Amino acid sequence: MIELSDINSYYGESHILHGVSLAVQDGEIVCLLGRNGAGKTTAILTIMGYLKPRNGAVCYNGRDISGLPTHAIARLGIGLVPQERGIFPSLTVRENLTVFARPGARDSSRPKDPWTLERIYRLFPRLKERESNLGFQLSGGEQQMLSIARALMLNPALLLLDEPSEGLAPTIVDEIIQILEGLKKEGLAVLLVEQNLRVALAVADRHHVLNKGEICFSGSSSDLKDNDFVLRTYLSV
Amino acid sequence: MDLFLVQLLNGLVYAMLLFLMAAGLSLIFGLMNVVSLAHGSFFMLGAYIGLSIYQITNNFWLALVLAPIPTAALGMVVEILFLRPLYRRGHLDQVLMTFGFTFVFFDLVRSIWGSNIRNMAVPEALAGAVQIGAGIYPVYRLFLIAIGLALALILWLCIERTRIGAMVRAGVDDSAMASGLGANVPLLFTGVFGVGVALAALGGVAAGPIMGLYPGMDSEVMIPAFIVIVVGGMGSLRGAFVGSVLIGMADTFGKTYVPSMALFLIYLVMAVVLLTRPQGFFGIKHMGSSGNIPPRNAVATAPTTRSRIIGAMVVAAMAIAPLFVNNHQLTLVSEIFIFAILAMSLDILLGFTGLPSMGHAAFFGLGAYAVIVLASLFNVDPWIGVAIGVLLAAAGSAFVGYFCVSATGITFLMLTLAFSQLAYSVVVKWRDVTGGSDGIGIPEKPAFFIWSLESRMVMYYMTFGFFILCYLGLRRMIASPLGHVLVGIRENEGRMLAIGHNVQGYKLLAFIISGTIAGFAGGLYALFNGFISPDAIHWSASGDILIMVMLGGGGTLIGPAIGAAIFLLMKNLVSSYSDHWMLIIGCVFIGCVLFFPEGLWGTFRRLKPVRAS
């Protein structure tokens, strides 16, 4: 699905990602863990083309997309749920969902059961209730739901989720875990950025741990759970 | 007919014209963070294209409908070719780029349609007047109100009720997020820019029959339109509408009921709104959102022995230059020295503190008018006039600065622009004192100590001496702790605030220093020229100073002085064999913004091999 190979990204002159390589296969949830400032969000920004990697390649279905403009990358079928949620404050909930909605990328396999407004409202009944509220009137949890729902309305083949559990109450985090599990059953590929180990272990198949822009651990959930050194040193559990 | 009702309708007519300008300006700003200074030019261009279509087809409606099309196409070409490459460079460069185009379009209009005022007839169907109450009112004006309201409604429906409109609003909220969801934001920018230009062009054609067409009609509506979006809130269509009605009414009723105050009324409204609600009535983006302009040139390191020697040689060459050049060249170089002082004073604000002022000529004018008005009306010695002018410039910049320094970036630019136009209108209207648009002069130049300034040689050495003094003084200031604080504000205002600096206070101080020196330069100019007219403080004169600074390289102090020299030499040289000096200087400026954002001196300095110290 998507493969980053030997990516080096910079903000101006500061070198953030040092030769990062990772891949997400079809229908797989891969989690990128690490502390604040480890380069997790930078990896997402690099995939989306907000940041051009100085070298290395970002391949999507075998094609190098690292030179494409952001909107072209999004249209390939990548749904973005950014860290700050990026809700448009002066659009209603409904407009947030529909404004950039698409039936899915042209060439890639379209989902059998595409996401529509009705289906989204079934999955997120709360959004239906708040349909005509403006974006800035939502609570943090509602914003997170809306951000995920909005990305789904693009009918993506790959979802990029940047710290969906950040700043939310535990019950809402549980809801998000449930939603992610449901998406996994549908066969959606997800690259999840997290600091919350509970969320990561609950949904992801494989994990990569970033430290100072380098991947210092890669493995399955059980590998991660057993690796005390990584948990203590890089994740401060 | 009731005077009140007539004024109400006139106010609405003006409001609708303002709205056609302000709606586009506001949408473009909301989406792209760019205030298009060329927006007035498109208004003017639309009017003239409409005039030509009218003359060919003899059909006003065709002119009204067709003129916006080529104008919008031109606007989109400008956006694609000239603004797009600058997205990554920050919005001020884009604003400067649009300013370069005001020169190009002005020259274009003047050479195609001539500089005389042209009249456009009211279409026959709307030529009459209707009975309203006890009096009559021109149908055409009612038509303008109707078309303005209709367009406002259509625009509102498009923005609020369509998917494209939702995309525009999403782009205004967060253009990076919109592109992350697949929106082609550059295309959206171009589209909105085109629509904005089309509205301005339509406004131009519609205004033609009541305003008349002349090169310079652009500023007539653009400055009030700026005030409208400052008052209404940038980026908001509703704000543009409410602001237009408010400013239109304030201006119209002010002229009728308080004629002596009318001029200040709209500026007063602006000042009150800014003090009580800085983001305007419906502002989406807060004033500060555009930020200070990014640093272009690093602050120069201490002079090396080599640069001292080169500097000394240049000074020596200038000192003996009068032996080798003719009188005309001597005068030109004296003028360059004066404008070099002026450009360096703006550099304190623009290059070092990061505040782009588009109203700097006002302080220059204050200094110059003080000398000439006091000398010609009260027989005050011109040198005392210079001193008074400097004090007035200091007081004026303290007053204007008080309102402006809480803003940054493009908002700052618009506020300084508005204030300088206030000064311009005062000078034009206060005929008894300032001579109005004819200007005012002094019969003879005073002496500099024992030497008469009638001598070009004395003038040369005096201006040269003051230039060197100002340069050394300002360089000293830049190297002082005060200078470091100012540069710190340019680089990161928030951090300077966080480490305990009174940022607003320092910005105000920079504004006052800069304005005071500009006042001094103005005083010298009055002595040099013996005559001053409102042209010297028109907003485009402020733009000229901005060009000088950018041409040479902001933040380098000597760069702006070099920029002033290049600007005046070019103006002199080109205008001696071509009428199109504005076109040429506009193109040079555009090229400079595109290819040498650090300015000529800044680029040169960067290219010099850096030796390890």
Coordinates of N, CA and C in Angstrom, one line a residue, chain B residues 269-347:
Chain B
V269 N -14.2 56.6 12.2 CA -14.9 55.3 12.3 C -13.9 54.2 12.4
M270 N -12.9 54.3 11.5 CA -11.9 53.2 11.5 C -11.1 53.2 12.8
A271 N -10.7 54.3 13.3 CA -9.9 54.4 14.6 C -10.8 53.8 15.7
V272 N -12.0 54.2 15.8 CA -12.9 53.7 16.9 C -13.0 52.2 16.8
V273 N -13.3 51.7 15.6 CA -13.5 50.3 15.5 C -12.2 49.5 15.9
L274 N -11.0 50.1 15.4 CA -9.8 49.4 15.7 C -9.5 49.4 17.2
L275 N -9.9 50.5 17.9 CA -9.6 50.5 19.3 C -10.5 49.6 20.1
T276 N -11.7 49.4 19.6 CA -12.7 48.7 20.4 C -12.8 47.2 20.0
R277 N -12.6 47.0 18.7 CA -12.7 45.6 18.1 C -11.7 45.5 17.0
P278 N -10.5 45.1 17.4 CA -9.3 45.2 16.4 C -9.5 44.3 15.2
Q279 N -10.3 43.2 15.3 CA -10.4 42.4 14.1 C -11.6 42.8 13.2
G280 N -12.2 43.9 13.5 CA -13.3 44.4 12.7 C -14.6 43.7 13.2
F281 N -15.7 44.2 12.6 CA -17.0 43.6 13.0 C -17.1 42.1 12.9
F282 N -16.8 41.6 11.7 CA -17.0 40.2 11.4 C -15.7 39.5 11.1
G283 N -14.6 40.0 11.6 CA -13.3 39.5 11.2 C -13.1 38.1 11.6
I284 N -12.7 37.3 10.6 CA -12.4 35.9 10.9 C -11.0 35.8 11.4
K285 N -10.1 36.5 10.7 CA -8.7 36.4 11.0 C -8.3 37.6 11.9
H286 N -7.7 37.4 13.0 CA -7.3 38.5 13.8 C -6.2 39.3 13.2
M287 N -6.2 40.6 13.5 CA -5.2 41.5 12.9 C -3.8 40.9 12.9
G288 N -3.4 40.3 14.0 CA -2.0 39.9 14.1 C -1.7 38.6 13.3
S289 N -2.7 38.0 12.7 CA -2.5 36.7 12.1 C -1.5 36.7 11.0
S290 N -1.3 37.8 10.3 CA -0.4 37.8 9.2 C 1.1 37.8 9.6
G291 N 1.4 38.3 10.9 CA 2.7 38.2 11.4 C 3.7 39.3 10.8
N292 N 4.8 39.4 11.4 CA 5.8 40.4 10.9 C 6.4 39.8 9.6
I293 N 7.0 40.7 8.8 CA 7.6 40.2 7.6 C 8.8 39.4 7.9
P294 N 9.0 38.3 7.2 CA 10.2 37.4 7.5 C 11.5 38.2 7.3
P295 N 12.5 37.8 8.0 CA 13.8 38.5 7.8 C 14.3 38.2 6.4
R296 N 14.8 39.2 5.8 CA 15.4 39.0 4.4 C 16.9 39.0 4.5
N297 N 17.4 39.9 5.3 CA 18.9 40.0 5.4 C 19.3 40.0 6.8
A298 N 20.3 39.1 7.1 CA 20.8 39.1 8.4 C 21.5 40.4 8.7
V299 N 21.5 40.8 10.0 CA 22.1 42.0 10.4 C 23.6 41.9 10.1
A300 N 24.1 43.0 9.5 CA 25.5 43.0 9.1 C 26.5 42.8 10.3
T301 N 27.5 42.2 10.1 CA 28.5 42.1 11.1 C 29.3 43.4 11.2
A302 N 30.1 43.5 12.3 CA 30.9 44.8 12.4 C 31.7 45.0 11.2
P303 N 32.0 46.2 10.8 CA 32.8 46.5 9.6 C 34.2 46.0 9.8
T304 N 34.7 45.4 8.7 CA 36.1 44.9 8.7 C 36.9 46.1 8.2
T305 N 38.2 45.9 8.4 CA 39.2 47.0 7.9 C 39.0 47.2 6.4
R306 N 38.8 46.1 5.7 CA 38.6 46.3 4.3 C 37.4 47.1 3.9
S307 N 36.2 46.8 4.6 CA 35.0 47.5 4.3 C 35.1 48.9 4.7
R308 N 35.9 49.2 5.8 CA 36.1 50.6 6.2 C 36.9 51.3 5.1
I309 N 37.9 50.7 4.6 CA 38.7 51.4 3.6 C 37.8 51.6 2.3
I310 N 37.1 50.7 1.9 CA 36.2 50.9 0.7 C 35.2 52.0 1.0
G311 N 34.6 52.0 2.2 CA 33.7 53.0 2.6 C 34.3 54.4 2.5
A312 N 35.5 54.5 3.1 CA 36.2 55.8 3.1 C 36.5 56.2 1.7
M313 N 36.9 55.3 0.8 CA 37.1 55.6 -0.6 C 35.9 56.2 -1.3
V314 N 34.8 55.5 -1.0 CA 33.5 56.0 -1.6 C 33.2 57.4 -1.1
V315 N 33.3 57.6 0.2 CA 33.0 58.9 0.7 C 34.0 60.0 0.1
A316 N 35.2 59.6 0.0 CA 36.2 60.5 -0.6 C 35.8 60.9 -2.1
A317 N 35.4 59.8 -2.8 CA 35.0 60.0 -4.2 C 33.8 61.0 -4.3
M318 N 32.9 60.8 -3.3 CA 31.7 61.7 -3.3 C 32.1 63.1 -3.0
A319 N 33.1 63.2 -2.1 CA 33.5 64.5 -1.7 C 34.1 65.4 -2.8
I320 N 34.9 64.7 -3.7 CA 35.5 65.4 -4.8 C 34.7 65.4 -6.1
A321 N 33.6 64.6 -6.1 CA 32.8 64.4 -7.3 C 32.3 65.8 -7.9
P322 N 31.9 66.8 -7.1 CA 31.4 68.0 -7.7 C 32.4 68.7 -8.6
L323 N 33.7 68.3 -8.5 CA 34.7 68.9 -9.4 C 34.5 68.4 -10.8
F324 N 33.8 67.2 -11.0 CA 33.8 66.5 -12.2 C 32.5 66.4 -12.9
V325 N 31.4 66.8 -12.2 CA 30.1 66.6 -12.8 C 29.4 68.0 -13.1
N326 N 28.4 68.0 -13.9 CA 27.8 69.3 -14.2 C 26.7 69.6 -13.2
N327 N 26.1 70.7 -13.4 CA 25.1 71.2 -12.4 C 23.9 70.3 -12.3
H328 N 23.4 69.9 -13.4 CA 22.2 69.0 -13.4 C 22.5 67.7 -12.6
Q329 N 23.7 67.2 -12.8 CA 24.0 65.9 -12.1 C 24.2 66.2 -10.6
L330 N 24.7 67.4 -10.3 CA 24.9 67.8 -8.9 C 23.6 67.8 -8.2
T331 N 22.6 68.4 -8.8 CA 21.3 68.5 -8.2 C 20.7 67.1 -8.0
L332 N 20.8 66.3 -9.0 CA 20.3 65.0 -9.0 C 20.9 64.2 -7.8
V333 N 22.2 64.3 -7.6 CA 22.8 63.6 -6.5 C 22.4 64.2 -5.2
S334 N 22.2 65.5 -5.1 CA 21.7 66.1 -3.8 C 20.3 65.5 -3.5
E335 N 19.5 65.4 -4.5 CA 18.1 64.8 -4.3 C 18.3 63.3 -3.8
I336 N 19.2 62.6 -4.4 CA 19.4 61.2 -4.0 C 19.8 61.2 -2.6
F337 N 20.7 62.1 -2.1 CA 21.1 62.0 -0.7 C 19.9 62.2 0.2
I338 N 19.0 63.1 -0.2 CA 17.8 63.4 0.7 C 16.9 62.1 0.7
F339 N 16.7 61.5 -0.5 CA 15.8 60.3 -0.5 C 16.5 59.1 0.1
A340 N 17.8 59.1 0.1 CA 18.6 58.1 0.8 C 18.3 58.1 2.3
I341 N 18.3 59.3 2.8 CA 18.0 59.5 4.2 C 16.6 59.0 4.5
L342 N 15.6 59.3 3.6 CA 14.2 58.9 3.8 C 14.1 57.4 3.7
A343 N 14.8 56.8 2.7 CA 14.7 55.3 2.6 C 15.4 54.6 3.8
M344 N 16.5 55.2 4.3 CA 17.1 54.5 5.5 C 16.2 54.6 6.7
S345 N 15.4 55.7 6.8 CA 14.5 55.9 7.9 C 13.4 54.8 7.8
L346 N 12.9 54.5 6.6 CA 11.9 53.5 6.5 C 12.5 52.1 6.8
D347 N 13.8 52.0 6.4 CA 14.4 50.7 6.7 C 14.4 50.3 8.2

